[in-house]
mmCIF file of C-alpha atoms and ligand atoms in Angstrom:
data_model
loop_
_atom_site.group_PDB
_atom_site.id
_atom_site.type_symbol
_atom_site.label_atom_id
_atom_site.label_comp_id
_atom_site.label_asym_id
_atom_site.label_seq_id
_atom_site.Cartn_x
_atom_site.Cartn_y
_atom_site.Cartn_z
ATOM 1 C CA MET L 2 -7.465 3.588 -21.731
ATOM 2 C CA LYS L 3 -8.209 1.767 -18.507
ATOM 3 C CA SER L 4 -7.629 3.831 -15.390
ATOM 4 C CA ALA L 5 -4.594 2.815 -13.310
ATOM 5 C CA ILE L 6 -6.661 2.831 -10.121
ATOM 6 C CA LEU L 7 -9.030 0.199 -11.419
ATOM 7 C CA ASN L 8 -6.195 -2.215 -12.131
ATOM 8 C CA LYS L 9 -5.551 -2.460 -8.411
ATOM 9 C CA GLU L 10 -6.907 -5.034 -5.982
ATOM 10 C CA ASN L 11 -6.641 -2.808 -2.925
ATOM 11 C CA PHE L 12 -7.526 0.851 -2.799
ATOM 12 C CA SER L 13 -6.050 3.544 -0.595
ATOM 13 C CA LYS L 14 -8.417 6.016 1.029
ATOM 14 C CA LYS L 15 -7.390 8.619 -1.523
ATOM 15 C CA GLU L 16 -8.189 6.267 -4.396
ATOM 16 C CA ILE L 17 -11.589 5.449 -2.939
ATOM 17 C CA ILE L 18 -12.346 9.160 -2.677
ATOM 18 C CA THR L 19 -11.349 9.605 -6.330
ATOM 19 C CA LEU L 20 -13.719 6.799 -7.312
ATOM 20 C CA LEU L 21 -16.564 8.184 -5.187
ATOM 21 C CA ASN L 22 -16.123 11.542 -6.913
ATOM 22 C CA SER L 23 -15.711 10.050 -10.383
ATOM 23 C CA THR L 24 -17.667 11.259 -13.384
ATOM 24 C CA GLY L 25 -17.535 10.489 -17.097
ATOM 25 C CA GLU L 26 -15.077 7.850 -18.270
ATOM 26 C CA LEU L 27 -13.685 6.872 -14.833
ATOM 27 C CA ARG L 28 -17.213 6.424 -13.487
ATOM 28 C CA ARG L 29 -18.123 4.269 -16.471
ATOM 29 C CA GLN L 30 -15.048 2.126 -15.958
ATOM 30 C CA LEU L 31 -15.813 1.737 -12.248
ATOM 31 C CA PHE L 32 -19.203 0.184 -12.979
ATOM 32 C CA GLU L 33 -17.796 -1.921 -15.779
ATOM 33 C CA LYS L 34 -15.071 -3.345 -13.496
ATOM 34 C CA ALA L 35 -17.530 -4.055 -10.664
ATOM 35 C CA ALA L 36 -19.824 -5.933 -13.069
ATOM 36 C CA ALA L 37 -16.891 -7.925 -14.472
ATOM 37 C CA ASP L 38 -15.620 -8.840 -10.986
ATOM 38 C CA LYS L 39 -19.063 -9.912 -9.905
ATOM 39 C CA ALA L 40 -19.509 -12.074 -13.014
ATOM 40 C CA ALA L 41 -16.080 -13.659 -12.559
ATOM 41 C CA HIS L 42 -16.455 -14.437 -8.839
ATOM 42 C CA LEU L 43 -20.177 -14.920 -8.304
ATOM 43 C CA GLY L 44 -21.663 -15.538 -11.726
ATOM 44 C CA ASN L 45 -25.077 -14.334 -12.706
ATOM 45 C CA LYS L 46 -27.153 -15.568 -9.787
ATOM 46 C CA VAL L 47 -29.273 -13.512 -7.438
ATOM 47 C CA TYR L 48 -30.365 -15.121 -4.163
ATOM 48 C CA LEU L 49 -33.632 -14.404 -2.402
ATOM 49 C CA ARG L 50 -34.253 -13.686 1.257
ATOM 50 C CA GLY L 51 -37.939 -13.496 2.151
ATOM 51 C CA LEU L 52 -38.139 -10.562 4.552
ATOM 52 C CA ILE L 53 -40.325 -10.890 7.648
ATOM 53 C CA GLU L 54 -40.658 -7.648 9.595
ATOM 54 C CA LEU L 55 -41.508 -9.270 12.915
ATOM 55 C CA SER L 56 -42.251 -6.166 14.974
ATOM 56 C CA ASN L 57 -41.795 -2.398 14.846
ATOM 57 C CA ILE L 58 -41.498 -2.154 18.623
ATOM 58 C CA CYS L 59 -38.042 -0.817 19.418
ATOM 59 C CA SER L 60 -36.391 0.126 22.687
ATOM 60 C CA LYS L 61 -33.976 2.511 20.984
ATOM 61 C CA ASN L 62 -34.116 6.083 19.850
ATOM 62 C CA CYS L 63 -31.795 6.416 16.838
ATOM 63 C CA TYR L 64 -32.318 9.976 15.551
ATOM 64 C CA TYR L 65 -32.835 8.912 11.917
ATOM 65 C CA CYS L 66 -35.298 6.060 12.261
ATOM 66 C CA GLY L 67 -39.069 6.203 11.828
ATOM 67 C CA ILE L 68 -39.764 3.385 14.277
ATOM 68 C CA ARG L 69 -37.690 4.855 17.128
ATOM 69 C CA LYS L 70 -39.199 4.459 20.552
ATOM 70 C CA ASP L 71 -40.298 8.069 20.982
ATOM 71 C CA ASN L 72 -42.183 8.275 17.691
ATOM 72 C CA LYS L 73 -45.787 8.355 18.845
ATOM 73 C CA ASN L 74 -47.170 8.751 15.327
ATOM 74 C CA ILE L 75 -47.038 5.093 14.381
ATOM 75 C CA GLU L 76 -49.096 2.138 15.384
ATOM 76 C CA ARG L 77 -46.949 -0.522 16.973
ATOM 77 C CA TYR L 78 -47.414 -4.157 15.996
ATOM 78 C CA ASN L 79 -45.977 -7.529 16.793
ATOM 79 C CA LEU L 80 -46.737 -10.399 14.410
ATOM 80 C CA THR L 81 -48.194 -13.483 16.039
ATOM 81 C CA ASP L 82 -46.063 -16.621 15.934
ATOM 82 C CA GLN L 83 -48.647 -18.081 13.609
ATOM 83 C CA GLU L 84 -48.195 -15.167 11.177
ATOM 84 C CA VAL L 85 -44.415 -15.585 11.214
ATOM 85 C CA ILE L 86 -44.719 -19.308 10.575
ATOM 86 C CA GLU L 87 -47.158 -18.717 7.725
ATOM 87 C CA ALA L 88 -44.803 -16.198 6.136
ATOM 88 C CA ALA L 89 -41.893 -18.652 6.425
ATOM 89 C CA ASP L 90 -44.074 -21.330 4.930
ATOM 90 C CA PHE L 91 -44.849 -19.020 1.996
ATOM 91 C CA ALA L 92 -41.118 -18.560 1.441
ATOM 92 C CA PHE L 93 -40.554 -22.299 1.618
ATOM 93 C CA LYS L 94 -43.402 -23.188 -0.745
ATOM 94 C CA ASN L 95 -42.272 -20.542 -3.207
ATOM 95 C CA ASN L 96 -38.709 -21.876 -3.217
ATOM 96 C CA TYR L 97 -37.076 -18.751 -1.794
ATOM 97 C CA GLY L 98 -34.274 -20.707 -0.148
ATOM 98 C CA SER L 99 -33.845 -18.299 2.775
ATOM 99 C CA ILE L 100 -35.643 -15.831 5.001
ATOM 100 C CA VAL L 101 -34.623 -12.829 7.078
ATOM 101 C CA ILE L 102 -36.288 -12.105 10.403
ATOM 102 C CA GLN L 103 -35.932 -8.408 11.105
ATOM 103 C CA SER L 104 -37.235 -6.569 14.133
ATOM 104 C CA GLY L 105 -36.984 -3.409 16.172
ATOM 105 C CA GLU L 106 -34.587 -3.972 19.014
ATOM 106 C CA MET L 107 -35.924 -5.760 22.083
ATOM 107 C CA GLN L 108 -33.748 -7.259 24.757
ATOM 108 C CA SER L 109 -35.651 -9.548 27.049
ATOM 109 C CA ALA L 110 -35.783 -13.176 28.072
ATOM 110 C CA ASN L 111 -39.173 -13.453 26.391
ATOM 111 C CA PHE L 112 -37.894 -12.106 23.099
ATOM 112 C CA THR L 113 -34.865 -14.426 23.205
ATOM 113 C CA THR L 114 -37.053 -17.473 23.778
ATOM 114 C CA ARG L 115 -39.541 -16.370 21.177
ATOM 115 C CA ILE L 116 -36.904 -16.064 18.444
ATOM 116 C CA THR L 117 -35.290 -19.368 19.490
ATOM 117 C CA ASP L 118 -38.648 -21.137 19.247
ATOM 118 C CA LEU L 119 -39.472 -19.540 15.911
ATOM 119 C CA ILE L 120 -36.125 -20.619 14.444
ATOM 120 C CA THR L 121 -36.706 -24.177 15.677
ATOM 121 C CA LYS L 122 -40.209 -24.264 14.199
ATOM 122 C CA ILE L 123 -39.141 -22.825 10.852
ATOM 123 C CA LYS L 124 -36.294 -25.310 10.575
ATOM 124 C CA LYS L 125 -38.766 -28.080 11.279
ATOM 125 C CA LEU L 126 -41.481 -26.949 8.875
ATOM 126 C CA SER L 127 -38.935 -26.698 6.059
ATOM 127 C CA ASP L 128 -37.131 -29.925 6.891
ATOM 128 C CA ASN L 129 -34.024 -27.805 7.531
ATOM 129 C CA LYS L 130 -34.167 -26.437 4.012
ATOM 130 C CA LEU L 131 -34.828 -22.740 4.671
ATOM 131 C CA GLY L 132 -31.763 -20.685 5.515
ATOM 132 C CA ILE L 133 -32.314 -18.138 8.311
ATOM 133 C CA THR L 134 -30.735 -14.703 8.616
ATOM 134 C CA LEU L 135 -31.475 -12.619 11.693
ATOM 135 C CA SER L 136 -31.496 -8.866 11.992
ATOM 136 C CA CYS L 137 -32.619 -8.232 15.558
ATOM 137 C CA GLY L 138 -30.092 -5.688 16.708
ATOM 138 C CA GLU L 139 -27.649 -5.695 19.584
ATOM 139 C CA GLN L 140 -27.908 -8.635 21.960
ATOM 140 C CA THR L 141 -25.574 -10.333 24.414
ATOM 141 C CA ARG L 142 -23.145 -12.942 23.202
ATOM 142 C CA ASP L 143 -25.204 -15.631 24.963
ATOM 143 C CA VAL L 144 -28.331 -14.642 23.092
ATOM 144 C CA TYR L 145 -26.522 -14.664 19.755
ATOM 145 C CA ALA L 146 -25.118 -18.102 20.619
ATOM 146 C CA LYS L 147 -28.566 -19.461 21.516
ATOM 147 C CA TRP L 148 -30.018 -18.361 18.216
ATOM 148 C CA PHE L 149 -27.044 -19.774 16.334
ATOM 149 C CA ASP L 150 -27.457 -23.118 18.087
ATOM 150 C CA ALA L 151 -31.156 -23.101 17.196
ATOM 151 C CA GLY L 152 -30.223 -22.851 13.504
ATOM 152 C CA ALA L 153 -29.760 -19.211 12.427
ATOM 153 C CA HIS L 154 -26.555 -18.942 10.423
ATOM 154 C CA ARG L 155 -26.372 -15.365 9.198
ATOM 155 C CA TYR L 156 -26.737 -12.086 11.105
ATOM 156 C CA LEU L 157 -27.009 -8.520 9.883
ATOM 157 C CA LEU L 158 -26.057 -5.640 12.130
ATOM 158 C CA ARG L 159 -25.275 -2.373 10.435
ATOM 159 C CA ILE L 160 -22.575 -0.216 11.929
ATOM 160 C CA GLU L 161 -24.545 2.680 10.349
ATOM 161 C CA THR L 162 -21.317 4.673 10.069
ATOM 162 C CA SER L 163 -17.786 3.578 10.859
ATOM 163 C CA VAL L 164 -16.917 7.108 11.950
ATOM 164 C CA ARG L 165 -17.464 7.275 15.677
ATOM 165 C CA SER L 166 -17.923 11.042 15.900
ATOM 166 C CA LEU L 167 -20.669 10.878 13.257
ATOM 167 C CA TYR L 168 -22.296 7.885 14.984
ATOM 168 C CA GLU L 169 -22.480 9.983 18.119
ATOM 169 C CA LYS L 170 -24.291 12.765 16.253
ATOM 170 C CA LEU L 171 -26.906 10.286 15.016
ATOM 171 C CA HIS L 172 -27.695 8.612 18.331
ATOM 172 C CA PRO L 173 -28.517 9.693 21.871
ATOM 173 C CA ASN L 174 -25.439 9.939 24.003
ATOM 174 C CA ASN L 175 -25.925 7.006 26.367
ATOM 175 C CA ALA L 176 -24.787 3.429 26.955
ATOM 176 C CA GLU L 177 -27.706 2.019 24.992
ATOM 177 C CA HIS L 178 -26.461 3.681 21.825
ATOM 178 C CA SER L 179 -22.754 3.029 21.965
ATOM 179 C CA TRP L 180 -20.591 2.617 18.872
ATOM 180 C CA GLU L 181 -18.125 0.420 20.780
ATOM 181 C CA ARG L 182 -20.895 -1.889 21.853
ATOM 182 C CA ARG L 183 -21.887 -2.349 18.239
ATOM 183 C CA ILE L 184 -18.333 -3.286 17.332
ATOM 184 C CA GLU L 185 -18.326 -5.788 20.211
ATOM 185 C CA CYS L 186 -21.556 -7.285 18.899
ATOM 186 C CA LEU L 187 -20.077 -7.681 15.421
ATOM 187 C CA ASN L 188 -17.054 -9.410 16.926
ATOM 188 C CA SER L 189 -19.233 -11.781 18.969
ATOM 189 C CA LEU L 190 -21.249 -12.686 15.896
ATOM 190 C CA LYS L 191 -18.097 -13.516 13.946
ATOM 191 C CA ASP L 192 -16.652 -15.474 16.833
ATOM 192 C CA ILE L 193 -19.760 -17.568 17.269
ATOM 193 C CA GLY L 194 -19.602 -18.562 13.634
ATOM 194 C CA TYR L 195 -22.320 -16.513 11.973
ATOM 195 C CA GLN L 196 -21.885 -15.246 8.465
ATOM 196 C CA THR L 197 -21.749 -11.656 9.593
ATOM 197 C CA GLY L 198 -23.098 -8.717 7.679
ATOM 198 C CA THR L 199 -22.902 -5.025 8.289
ATOM 199 C CA GLY L 200 -23.566 -1.847 6.371
ATOM 200 C CA VAL L 201 -23.946 1.891 6.493
ATOM 201 C CA MET L 202 -26.314 4.646 5.505
ATOM 202 C CA ILE L 203 -25.165 6.816 2.642
ATOM 203 C CA GLY L 204 -25.797 10.539 2.370
ATOM 204 C CA LEU L 205 -26.420 11.246 6.048
ATOM 205 C CA PRO L 206 -26.315 14.861 7.169
ATOM 206 C CA TYR L 207 -22.732 15.815 8.135
ATOM 207 C CA GLN L 208 -21.294 12.717 6.404
ATOM 208 C CA SER L 209 -18.363 13.500 4.112
ATOM 209 C CA ILE L 210 -16.934 11.595 1.155
ATOM 210 C CA SER L 211 -13.947 10.868 3.360
ATOM 211 C CA ASP L 212 -16.315 9.269 5.934
ATOM 212 C CA LEU L 213 -17.755 7.020 3.220
ATOM 213 C CA ALA L 214 -14.255 5.981 2.166
ATOM 214 C CA GLU L 215 -13.601 5.089 5.825
ATOM 215 C CA ASP L 216 -16.754 2.963 5.796
ATOM 216 C CA LEU L 217 -15.472 0.875 2.892
ATOM 217 C CA LEU L 218 -12.072 0.447 4.516
ATOM 218 C CA PHE L 219 -13.821 -0.566 7.745
ATOM 219 C CA MET L 220 -15.782 -3.310 5.977
ATOM 220 C CA LYS L 221 -12.638 -4.602 4.325
ATOM 221 C CA LYS L 222 -10.669 -4.535 7.584
ATOM 222 C CA THR L 223 -13.469 -6.221 9.538
ATOM 223 C CA ASP L 224 -13.525 -8.865 6.834
ATOM 224 C CA ILE L 225 -17.323 -8.972 6.690
ATOM 225 C CA ASP L 226 -19.170 -11.719 4.831
ATOM 226 C CA MET L 227 -22.222 -9.724 3.810
ATOM 227 C CA CYS L 228 -23.198 -6.109 3.303
ATOM 228 C CA GLY L 229 -26.453 -4.205 3.156
ATOM 229 C CA MET L 230 -26.084 -0.498 2.579
ATOM 230 C CA GLY L 231 -28.255 2.137 1.041
ATOM 231 C CA PRO L 232 -29.195 5.785 1.013
ATOM 232 C CA TYR L 233 -30.376 7.620 4.104
ATOM 233 C CA ILE L 234 -33.918 8.848 3.527
ATOM 234 C CA GLU L 235 -35.285 11.454 5.883
ATOM 235 C CA HIS L 236 -38.385 10.777 7.971
ATOM 236 C CA GLU L 237 -40.358 13.752 9.230
ATOM 237 C CA ASP L 238 -41.188 12.247 12.611
ATOM 238 C CA THR L 239 -37.532 11.969 13.628
ATOM 239 C CA PRO L 240 -35.096 14.457 15.205
ATOM 240 C CA LEU L 241 -32.702 14.253 12.250
ATOM 241 C CA TYR L 242 -35.369 15.765 10.010
ATOM 242 C CA ALA L 243 -34.483 19.172 11.429
ATOM 243 C CA HIS L 244 -31.107 18.815 9.655
ATOM 244 C CA LYS L 245 -32.719 18.329 6.280
ATOM 245 C CA SER L 246 -31.073 21.394 4.784
ATOM 246 C CA HIS L 247 -27.684 19.653 5.111
ATOM 247 C CA LEU L 248 -28.683 16.781 2.848
ATOM 248 C CA LEU L 249 -27.556 16.027 -0.669
ATOM 249 C CA PRO L 250 -30.400 15.790 -3.197
ATOM 250 C CA LEU L 251 -31.911 12.288 -3.365
ATOM 251 C CA ASN L 252 -30.458 11.537 -6.792
ATOM 252 C CA GLU L 253 -26.963 12.288 -5.502
ATOM 253 C CA ARG L 254 -27.475 9.994 -2.507
ATOM 254 C CA PHE L 255 -28.539 7.321 -4.966
ATOM 255 C CA GLU L 256 -25.512 7.881 -7.168
ATOM 256 C CA LEU L 257 -23.176 7.669 -4.167
ATOM 257 C CA SER L 258 -24.865 4.444 -3.047
ATOM 258 C CA MET L 259 -24.284 2.912 -6.483
ATOM 259 C CA LYS L 260 -20.634 3.871 -6.340
ATOM 260 C CA MET L 261 -20.212 2.538 -2.780
ATOM 261 C CA ILE L 262 -21.595 -0.822 -3.897
ATOM 262 C CA ALA L 263 -19.477 -0.955 -7.042
ATOM 263 C CA ILE L 264 -16.276 -0.036 -5.160
ATOM 264 C CA LEU L 265 -16.931 -2.565 -2.392
ATOM 265 C CA ARG L 266 -17.569 -5.258 -4.989
ATOM 266 C CA ILE L 267 -14.104 -4.602 -6.408
ATOM 267 C CA MET L 268 -12.573 -4.545 -2.896
ATOM 268 C CA MET L 269 -14.424 -7.656 -1.652
ATOM 269 C CA LYS L 270 -15.207 -9.777 -4.664
ATOM 270 C CA ASP L 271 -16.990 -12.697 -3.061
ATOM 271 C CA ILE L 272 -19.131 -11.200 -0.269
ATOM 272 C CA ASN L 273 -22.920 -11.176 -0.450
ATOM 273 C CA MET L 274 -24.320 -7.731 -1.093
ATOM 274 C CA ALA L 275 -27.991 -6.797 -0.932
ATOM 275 C CA ALA L 276 -29.933 -4.537 -3.247
ATOM 276 C CA THR L 277 -31.715 -2.657 -0.453
ATOM 277 C CA THR L 278 -35.274 -1.395 -0.650
ATOM 278 C CA ALA L 279 -34.211 2.157 0.202
ATOM 279 C CA LEU L 280 -32.584 2.355 -3.238
ATOM 280 C CA GLN L 281 -35.889 1.578 -4.821
ATOM 281 C CA ALA L 282 -37.577 4.312 -2.794
ATOM 282 C CA ILE L 283 -35.467 6.847 -4.712
ATOM 283 C CA ASP L 284 -35.289 5.325 -8.180
ATOM 284 C CA LYS L 285 -37.965 3.047 -9.610
ATOM 285 C CA LEU L 286 -35.261 0.981 -11.256
ATOM 286 C CA GLY L 287 -32.987 1.217 -8.208
ATOM 287 C CA ARG L 288 -32.607 -2.448 -7.455
ATOM 288 C CA GLU L 289 -32.044 -3.381 -11.099
ATOM 289 C CA LYS L 290 -29.254 -0.832 -11.347
ATOM 290 C CA ILE L 291 -27.688 -2.064 -8.128
ATOM 291 C CA ILE L 292 -27.701 -5.680 -9.272
ATOM 292 C CA LYS L 293 -25.794 -4.540 -12.329
ATOM 293 C CA ALA L 294 -23.416 -2.560 -10.112
ATOM 294 C CA GLY L 295 -22.520 -5.579 -7.974
ATOM 295 C CA ALA L 296 -25.326 -6.678 -5.625
ATOM 296 C CA ASN L 297 -26.345 -10.359 -5.597
ATOM 297 C CA ILE L 298 -29.050 -10.546 -2.915
ATOM 298 C CA ILE L 299 -32.624 -9.295 -3.018
ATOM 299 C CA MET L 300 -35.130 -9.342 -0.173
ATOM 300 C CA PRO L 301 -38.756 -9.688 -1.262
ATOM 301 C CA ASN L 302 -41.071 -8.587 1.529
ATOM 302 C CA ILE L 303 -43.227 -11.416 2.892
ATOM 303 C CA THR L 304 -44.571 -9.592 5.952
ATOM 304 C CA PRO L 305 -48.380 -9.934 6.075
ATOM 305 C CA GLY L 306 -49.799 -6.962 4.131
ATOM 306 C CA MET L 307 -51.728 -5.204 6.874
ATOM 307 C CA TYR L 308 -48.582 -4.528 8.912
ATOM 308 C CA ARG L 309 -46.272 -3.334 6.183
ATOM 309 C CA ASN L 310 -47.191 0.323 6.378
ATOM 310 C CA ASN L 311 -46.057 0.422 9.966
ATOM 311 C CA TYR L 312 -42.488 -0.730 9.404
ATOM 312 C CA ALA L 313 -41.554 2.620 7.957
ATOM 313 C CA LEU L 314 -37.936 3.281 8.860
ATOM 314 C CA TYR L 315 -38.004 6.044 6.237
ATOM 315 C CA GLN L 316 -40.689 7.677 4.119
ATOM 316 C CA ASN L 317 -41.996 6.394 0.768
ATOM 317 C CA LYS L 318 -40.876 2.875 1.543
ATOM 318 C CA PRO L 319 -41.781 0.652 -1.411
ATOM 319 C CA CYS L 320 -43.908 -2.518 -1.238
ATOM 320 C CA THR L 321 -46.154 -1.254 1.552
ATOM 321 C CA ASP L 322 -49.342 -1.737 -0.475
ATOM 322 C CA GLU L 323 -48.278 -5.003 -2.076
ATOM 323 C CA SER L 324 -48.755 -8.609 -1.025
ATOM 324 C CA ALA L 325 -46.108 -11.329 -0.776
ATOM 325 C CA ASP L 326 -47.295 -12.621 -4.151
ATOM 326 C CA ASP L 327 -46.994 -9.170 -5.749
ATOM 327 C CA CYS L 328 -43.412 -8.820 -4.538
ATOM 328 C CA LYS L 329 -42.576 -12.300 -5.760
ATOM 329 C CA ASN L 330 -43.702 -11.527 -9.304
ATOM 330 C CA CYS L 331 -42.269 -8.051 -9.247
ATOM 331 C CA ILE L 332 -38.843 -9.261 -8.187
ATOM 332 C CA ALA L 333 -38.768 -12.043 -10.763
ATOM 333 C CA ALA L 334 -39.389 -9.412 -13.449
ATOM 334 C CA ARG L 335 -36.830 -7.006 -12.032
ATOM 335 C CA VAL L 336 -34.042 -9.558 -11.799
ATOM 336 C CA LYS L 337 -34.695 -10.498 -15.398
ATOM 337 C CA ILE L 338 -34.502 -6.869 -16.498
ATOM 338 C CA ALA L 339 -31.150 -6.653 -14.716
ATOM 339 C CA GLY L 340 -29.947 -9.531 -16.906
ATOM 340 C CA ALA L 341 -29.517 -11.854 -13.913
ATOM 341 C CA GLU L 342 -31.128 -15.079 -12.821
ATOM 342 C CA ILE L 343 -32.840 -15.988 -9.534
ATOM 343 C CA ALA L 344 -31.382 -19.026 -7.796
ATOM 344 C CA TYR L 345 -34.450 -20.683 -6.276
ATOM 345 C CA ASN L 346 -34.147 -23.208 -3.452
ATOM 346 C CA GLU L 347 -30.591 -22.233 -2.592
ATOM 347 C CA TRP L 348 -29.293 -20.729 0.645
ATOM 348 C CA GLY L 349 -26.870 -18.595 -1.291
ATOM 349 C CA ASP L 350 -24.333 -18.466 1.519
ATOM 350 C CA SER L 351 -21.530 -15.954 1.392
ATOM 351 C CA ARG L 352 -18.694 -17.406 -0.682
ATOM 352 C CA HIS L 353 -16.322 -15.217 1.205
ATOM 353 C CA PHE L 354 -17.324 -16.959 4.430
ATOM 354 C CA SER L 355 -17.073 -20.460 2.982
ATOM 355 C CA LYS L 356 -13.588 -19.786 1.668
ATOM 356 C CA LYS L 357 -12.398 -18.379 4.993
ATOM 357 C CA ASN L 358 -13.680 -21.408 6.842
ATOM 358 C CA ASN L 359 -12.093 -23.881 4.513
ATOM 359 C CA LYS L 360 -8.858 -22.052 5.086
ATOM 360 C CA LYS L 361 -9.304 -22.474 8.825
ATOM 361 C CA LEU L 362 -9.955 -26.171 8.452
ATOM 362 C CA ALA L 363 -6.929 -26.734 6.252
ATOM 363 C CA PRO L 364 -3.843 -28.154 8.046
HETATM 364 N N1 5AD A 13 -33.093 5.902 5.991
HETATM 365 C C1 5AD A 13 -32.447 4.823 5.533
HETATM 366 N N2 5AD A 13 -32.179 3.745 6.280
HETATM 367 C C2 5AD A 13 -32.611 3.766 7.556
HETATM 368 N N3 5AD A 13 -32.504 2.858 8.545
HETATM 369 C C3 5AD A 13 -33.108 3.344 9.642
HETATM 370 N N4 5AD A 13 -33.608 4.558 9.390
HETATM 371 C C4 5AD A 13 -33.304 4.841 8.105
HETATM 372 C C5 5AD A 13 -33.546 5.963 7.265
HETATM 373 N N5 5AD A 13 -34.203 7.033 7.707
HETATM 374 C C6 5AD A 13 -31.749 1.611 8.393
HETATM 375 C C7 5AD A 13 -30.626 1.524 9.421
HETATM 376 C C8 5AD A 13 -30.945 0.269 10.186
HETATM 377 C C9 5AD A 13 -31.819 -0.486 9.230
HETATM 378 C C10 5AD A 13 -32.725 -1.476 9.867
HETATM 379 O O1 5AD A 13 -32.574 0.514 8.594
HETATM 380 O O2 5AD A 13 -29.396 1.373 8.727
HETATM 381 O O3 5AD A 13 -29.813 -0.490 10.540
HETATM 382 FE FE1 SF4 A 14 -34.596 0.745 16.547
HETATM 383 FE FE2 SF4 A 14 -32.972 -0.049 14.556
HETATM 384 FE FE3 SF4 A 14 -34.639 2.023 14.231
HETATM 385 FE FE4 SF4 A 14 -32.489 2.286 15.841
HETATM 386 S S1 SF4 A 14 -32.485 1.910 13.583
HETATM 387 S S2 SF4 A 14 -34.603 2.977 16.306
HETATM 388 S S3 SF4 A 14 -32.388 0.225 16.737
HETATM 389 S S4 SF4 A 14 -35.219 -0.109 14.543
HETATM 390 FE FE1 FES A 15 -42.456 -5.510 -3.590
HETATM 391 FE FE2 FES A 15 -41.762 -4.850 -6.150
HETATM 392 S S1 FES A 15 -40.678 -5.988 -4.690
HETATM 393 S S2 FES A 15 -43.710 -4.618 -5.133
#
């Protein structure tokens, strides 16, 4: 018999907790419902975002992240403009439809101009055909607006955790690492007109099931257009590593991530949701499983090979020894295994966003 919870459109916090803890038949039904909702609202397509990791230089010191400013054990790099353009050109020629430019956080006039110029050049080289998502951290509203005007139309900024007290445990206690500021940034992005994405890490030390339920309710309340969330994976050159004994085993963090994605798919049927690389770091078939559970976006790495090892936010990151061509072929095979189909040459915008905007335009 179908569980009463799964017949609902909106879940209470208590119901989300029940689903996150589910085993056996309820768990099976959760994944079945998420797959059915995805098929009904989004079909079978998976959209590509060629991922360019522009630079691992970061001005911040998040306690969990391998490229934090104070980590002296990594070599810092900054792609040349030429390398970024070549990567974008690879995405264009291989019909990826969209790219993501991701970077450690830098706030400077130079960085702002650099990204603006790169967006302009990429739009030009692709005759406006490549969609551009940015993931360059917290910036002022003016900076976000400049990049939007230059042609970026989607922005990813993870809230990391919606629970402020936990956020404060994971970041230095100063103005540069403020939870409120991140909320303000998300609001600016939405206001400006970006398709706005956020996400959280799953299985952090001191994070409870109740915190994860809050995260899902936060995403629903914020009415996000896109989501990228995945397991926290410890990195030995970070302060949070000392709290390793408080972690769930990796397979449990993976299982929780699958459930988070499946539950959010039922709660927000038409948002874009990424199958993140961190899932693959834990389970070789991670991304395939997540596509089945509700994700519809995959981000093949197109960063030039020699830099990939250095963008290690967490350990055992996949695709560090592969080339853009390897990832292309690998992803095509994986999507097929998941029983889905890659939509080449499409932006794959968030349907949730398009619907909202049509509503706004209606009299
Ligand atoms: N494990 C998993 N994800 C991480 N990130 C940073 N460090 C880690 C880690 N150790 C994620 C954060 C950030 C994104 C760029 O990478 O959520 O927003
Ligand atoms: Fe920098 Fe982002 Fe890593 Fe924080 S999570 S240290 S802002 S790259
Ligand atoms: Fe990069 Fe599989 S996606 S090697």
